[in-house]
Amino acid sequence: QVQLVESGGGLVQAGGSLQLSCAASGRTFSRYAMGWFRQAPGKEREFVAAISWSGGSTYYADSVKGRFTISRDNAKNTVYLQMNSLKPEDTAVYYCAAAPRVVPGKQWYEYDYWGQGTQVTVSS
């Protein structure tokens, strides 16, 4: 069982930066691939970024590639999403998720555990 708690969301102007954090409970955090997803009002939940359990491999949606960076600190049971050059279309609730596998997937149904989400709003 893994419990996830996101933090770091907020309101930022276009072009600004935010860093999201996701703190995980449990002693086996390092055995989980982690992902970030987002959901805007009226839209489906979409993949943003993912990282393998060792942190050696990362994956990004085309819409955030070059602007967002996912990382993890297994000693702190935490995964991060650094978001730079934010755009109004990045506005959404951001969720972190955990999957008991080495290589993360890009589909929401591949993840077993979810946080409650944190709101990110980018003003133009």
PDB file of C-alpha atoms in Angstrom:
ATOM      1  CA  GLN A   1       0.000   0.000   0.000  1.00  0.00           C
ATOM      2  CA  VAL A   2       1.279   3.450  -0.938  1.00  0.00           C
ATOM      3  CA  GLN A   3      -0.226   6.760   0.080  1.00  0.00           C
ATOM      4  CA  LEU A   4       0.649   9.837  -1.961  1.00  0.00           C
ATOM      5  CA  VAL A   5       0.343  13.500  -1.003  1.00  0.00           C
ATOM      6  CA  GLU A   6       1.019  16.257  -3.547  1.00  0.00           C
ATOM      7  CA  SER A   7       2.022  19.809  -2.733  1.00  0.00           C
ATOM      8  CA  GLY A   8       3.419  22.886  -4.433  1.00  0.00           C
ATOM      9  CA  GLY A   9       0.549  23.919  -6.647  1.00  0.00           C
ATOM     10  CA  GLY A  10      -0.638  27.496  -6.900  1.00  0.00           C
ATOM     11  CA  LEU A  11      -1.232  30.501  -9.110  1.00  0.00           C
ATOM     12  CA  VAL A  12       1.571  31.690 -11.378  1.00  0.00           C
ATOM     13  CA  GLN A  13       1.870  34.007 -14.355  1.00  0.00           C
ATOM     14  CA  ALA A  14       2.644  32.673 -17.800  1.00  0.00           C
ATOM     15  CA  GLY A  15       6.364  32.119 -18.184  1.00  0.00           C
ATOM     16  CA  GLY A  16       6.793  31.406 -14.496  1.00  0.00           C
ATOM     17  CA  SER A  17       7.845  28.254 -12.660  1.00  0.00           C
ATOM     18  CA  LEU A  18       6.491  25.917 -10.016  1.00  0.00           C
ATOM     19  CA  GLN A  19       7.830  22.775  -8.409  1.00  0.00           C
ATOM     20  CA  LEU A  20       5.380  20.094  -7.394  1.00  0.00           C
ATOM     21  CA  SER A  21       6.280  17.501  -4.796  1.00  0.00           C
ATOM     22  CA  CYS A  22       4.692  14.150  -4.081  1.00  0.00           C
ATOM     23  CA  ALA A  23       5.500  12.523  -0.751  1.00  0.00           C
ATOM     24  CA  ALA A  24       4.915   8.793  -0.522  1.00  0.00           C
ATOM     25  CA  SER A  25       4.400   6.604   2.504  1.00  0.00           C
ATOM     26  CA  GLY A  26       5.706   3.064   2.752  1.00  0.00           C
ATOM     27  CA  ARG A  27       9.098   1.430   2.815  1.00  0.00           C
ATOM     28  CA  THR A  28       9.051   0.213  -0.772  1.00  0.00           C
ATOM     29  CA  PHE A  29       8.856   3.545  -2.594  1.00  0.00           C
ATOM     30  CA  SER A  30      11.985   2.711  -4.563  1.00  0.00           C
ATOM     31  CA  ARG A  31      10.140  -0.285  -6.086  1.00  0.00           C
ATOM     32  CA  TYR A  32       7.516   1.921  -7.727  1.00  0.00           C
ATOM     33  CA  ALA A  33       7.602   3.728 -11.006  1.00  0.00           C
ATOM     34  CA  MET A  34       6.073   7.165 -10.545  1.00  0.00           C
ATOM     35  CA  GLY A  35       4.054   9.357 -12.846  1.00  0.00           C
ATOM     36  CA  TRP A  36       2.458  12.781 -13.018  1.00  0.00           C
ATOM     37  CA  PHE A  37      -0.881  13.297 -14.727  1.00  0.00           C
ATOM     38  CA  ARG A  38      -3.120  16.330 -15.046  1.00  0.00           C
ATOM     39  CA  GLN A  39      -6.773  16.994 -15.636  1.00  0.00           C
ATOM     40  CA  ALA A  40      -8.250  20.276 -16.807  1.00  0.00           C
ATOM     41  CA  PRO A  41     -11.961  21.060 -16.434  1.00  0.00           C
ATOM     42  CA  GLY A  42     -14.011  19.186 -18.996  1.00  0.00           C
ATOM     43  CA  LYS A  43     -11.041  17.202 -20.220  1.00  0.00           C
ATOM     44  CA  GLU A  44      -9.738  13.701 -19.653  1.00  0.00           C
ATOM     45  CA  ARG A  45      -6.839  12.974 -17.373  1.00  0.00           C
ATOM     46  CA  GLU A  46      -3.640  13.110 -19.403  1.00  0.00           C
ATOM     47  CA  PHE A  47      -0.112  11.887 -18.958  1.00  0.00           C
ATOM     48  CA  VAL A  48       2.527  14.495 -18.149  1.00  0.00           C
ATOM     49  CA  ALA A  49       5.717  12.723 -17.082  1.00  0.00           C
ATOM     50  CA  ALA A  50       6.993   9.504 -15.541  1.00  0.00           C
ATOM     51  CA  ILE A  51      10.155   8.117 -14.002  1.00  0.00           C
ATOM     52  CA  SER A  52      11.450   4.605 -13.479  1.00  0.00           C
ATOM     53  CA  TRP A  53      11.967   3.262  -9.983  1.00  0.00           C
ATOM     54  CA  SER A  54      15.697   3.957 -10.081  1.00  0.00           C
ATOM     55  CA  GLY A  55      15.267   7.377 -11.628  1.00  0.00           C
ATOM     56  CA  GLY A  56      17.413   6.341 -14.547  1.00  0.00           C
ATOM     57  CA  SER A  57      14.696   6.695 -17.163  1.00  0.00           C
ATOM     58  CA  THR A  58      12.245   9.538 -17.655  1.00  0.00           C
ATOM     59  CA  TYR A  59       9.362  10.057 -20.058  1.00  0.00           C
ATOM     60  CA  TYR A  60       7.430  13.172 -21.038  1.00  0.00           C
ATOM     61  CA  ALA A  61       4.370  14.170 -22.959  1.00  0.00           C
ATOM     62  CA  ASP A  62       5.262  16.132 -26.073  1.00  0.00           C
ATOM     63  CA  SER A  63       3.378  19.151 -24.726  1.00  0.00           C
ATOM     64  CA  VAL A  64       5.763  19.527 -21.749  1.00  0.00           C
ATOM     65  CA  LYS A  65       9.028  18.189 -23.150  1.00  0.00           C
ATOM     66  CA  GLY A  66      11.820  20.692 -22.622  1.00  0.00           C
ATOM     67  CA  ARG A  67       9.827  22.651 -20.037  1.00  0.00           C
ATOM     68  CA  PHE A  68       9.089  20.117 -17.283  1.00  0.00           C
ATOM     69  CA  THR A  69      11.516  17.855 -15.433  1.00  0.00           C
ATOM     70  CA  ILE A  70      10.577  14.866 -13.299  1.00  0.00           C
ATOM     71  CA  SER A  71      12.946  13.584 -10.637  1.00  0.00           C
ATOM     72  CA  ARG A  72      12.841  11.472  -7.498  1.00  0.00           C
ATOM     73  CA  ASP A  73      14.693  11.114  -4.214  1.00  0.00           C
ATOM     74  CA  ASN A  74      14.196   7.574  -2.958  1.00  0.00           C
ATOM     75  CA  ALA A  75      15.836   8.408   0.370  1.00  0.00           C
ATOM     76  CA  LYS A  76      13.089  10.982   0.960  1.00  0.00           C
ATOM     77  CA  ASN A  77      10.272   8.954  -0.636  1.00  0.00           C
ATOM     78  CA  THR A  78       9.514  11.943  -2.827  1.00  0.00           C
ATOM     79  CA  VAL A  79       9.013  12.604  -6.518  1.00  0.00           C
ATOM     80  CA  TYR A  80       9.192  16.091  -8.002  1.00  0.00           C
ATOM     81  CA  LEU A  81       7.910  17.872 -11.074  1.00  0.00           C
ATOM     82  CA  GLN A  82       9.788  21.048 -11.926  1.00  0.00           C
ATOM     83  CA  MET A  83       7.654  23.117 -14.285  1.00  0.00           C
ATOM     84  CA  ASN A  84       9.250  26.007 -16.167  1.00  0.00           C
ATOM     85  CA  SER A  85       7.972  28.333 -18.885  1.00  0.00           C
ATOM     86  CA  LEU A  86       4.424  27.672 -17.791  1.00  0.00           C
ATOM     87  CA  LYS A  87       1.572  28.381 -20.193  1.00  0.00           C
ATOM     88  CA  PRO A  88      -2.117  29.000 -19.535  1.00  0.00           C
ATOM     89  CA  GLU A  89      -2.859  25.628 -21.142  1.00  0.00           C
ATOM     90  CA  ASP A  90      -0.895  23.966 -18.314  1.00  0.00           C
ATOM     91  CA  THR A  91      -3.707  24.933 -15.946  1.00  0.00           C
ATOM     92  CA  ALA A  92      -5.088  21.753 -14.378  1.00  0.00           C
ATOM     93  CA  VAL A  93      -5.208  19.620 -11.287  1.00  0.00           C
ATOM     94  CA  TYR A  94      -1.961  17.672 -11.150  1.00  0.00           C
ATOM     95  CA  TYR A  95      -1.883  14.160  -9.727  1.00  0.00           C
ATOM     96  CA  CYS A  96       1.006  11.912  -8.876  1.00  0.00           C
ATOM     97  CA  ALA A  97       0.623   8.169  -9.219  1.00  0.00           C
ATOM     98  CA  ALA A  98       2.566   5.026  -8.374  1.00  0.00           C
ATOM     99  CA  ALA A  99       2.878   1.741 -10.228  1.00  0.00           C
ATOM    100  CA  PRO A 100       4.626  -1.388  -8.869  1.00  0.00           C
ATOM    101  CA  ARG A 101       6.774  -1.845 -11.937  1.00  0.00           C
ATOM    102  CA  VAL A 102      10.230  -0.929 -13.173  1.00  0.00           C
ATOM    103  CA  VAL A 103       9.253   0.950 -16.322  1.00  0.00           C
ATOM    104  CA  PRO A 104       6.403   3.438 -15.974  1.00  0.00           C
ATOM    105  CA  GLY A 105       3.473   3.560 -18.344  1.00  0.00           C
ATOM    106  CA  LYS A 106       1.752   6.524 -19.952  1.00  0.00           C
ATOM    107  CA  GLN A 107      -1.824   5.426 -19.337  1.00  0.00           C
ATOM    108  CA  TRP A 108      -3.687   6.257 -16.136  1.00  0.00           C
ATOM    109  CA  TYR A 109      -4.949   2.686 -15.767  1.00  0.00           C
ATOM    110  CA  GLU A 110      -1.381   1.393 -15.431  1.00  0.00           C
ATOM    111  CA  TYR A 111      -1.071   3.066 -12.020  1.00  0.00           C
ATOM    112  CA  ASP A 112      -2.386   1.588  -8.805  1.00  0.00           C
ATOM    113  CA  TYR A 113      -2.126   4.471  -6.338  1.00  0.00           C
ATOM    114  CA  TRP A 114      -3.061   8.148  -6.679  1.00  0.00           C
ATOM    115  CA  GLY A 115      -2.715  11.318  -4.697  1.00  0.00           C
ATOM    116  CA  GLN A 116      -5.543  13.772  -4.099  1.00  0.00           C
ATOM    117  CA  GLY A 117      -4.202  16.285  -6.612  1.00  0.00           C
ATOM    118  CA  THR A 118      -2.907  19.842  -6.442  1.00  0.00           C
ATOM    119  CA  GLN A 119      -4.262  22.776  -8.451  1.00  0.00           C
ATOM    120  CA  VAL A 120      -1.970  24.637 -10.841  1.00  0.00           C
ATOM    121  CA  THR A 121      -3.336  27.803 -12.405  1.00  0.00           C
ATOM    122  CA  VAL A 122      -1.357  29.773 -14.989  1.00  0.00           C
ATOM    123  CA  SER A 123      -2.635  33.249 -15.773  1.00  0.00           C
ATOM    124  CA  SER A 124      -2.008  34.944 -19.111  1.00  0.00           C
TER     125      SER A 124
END
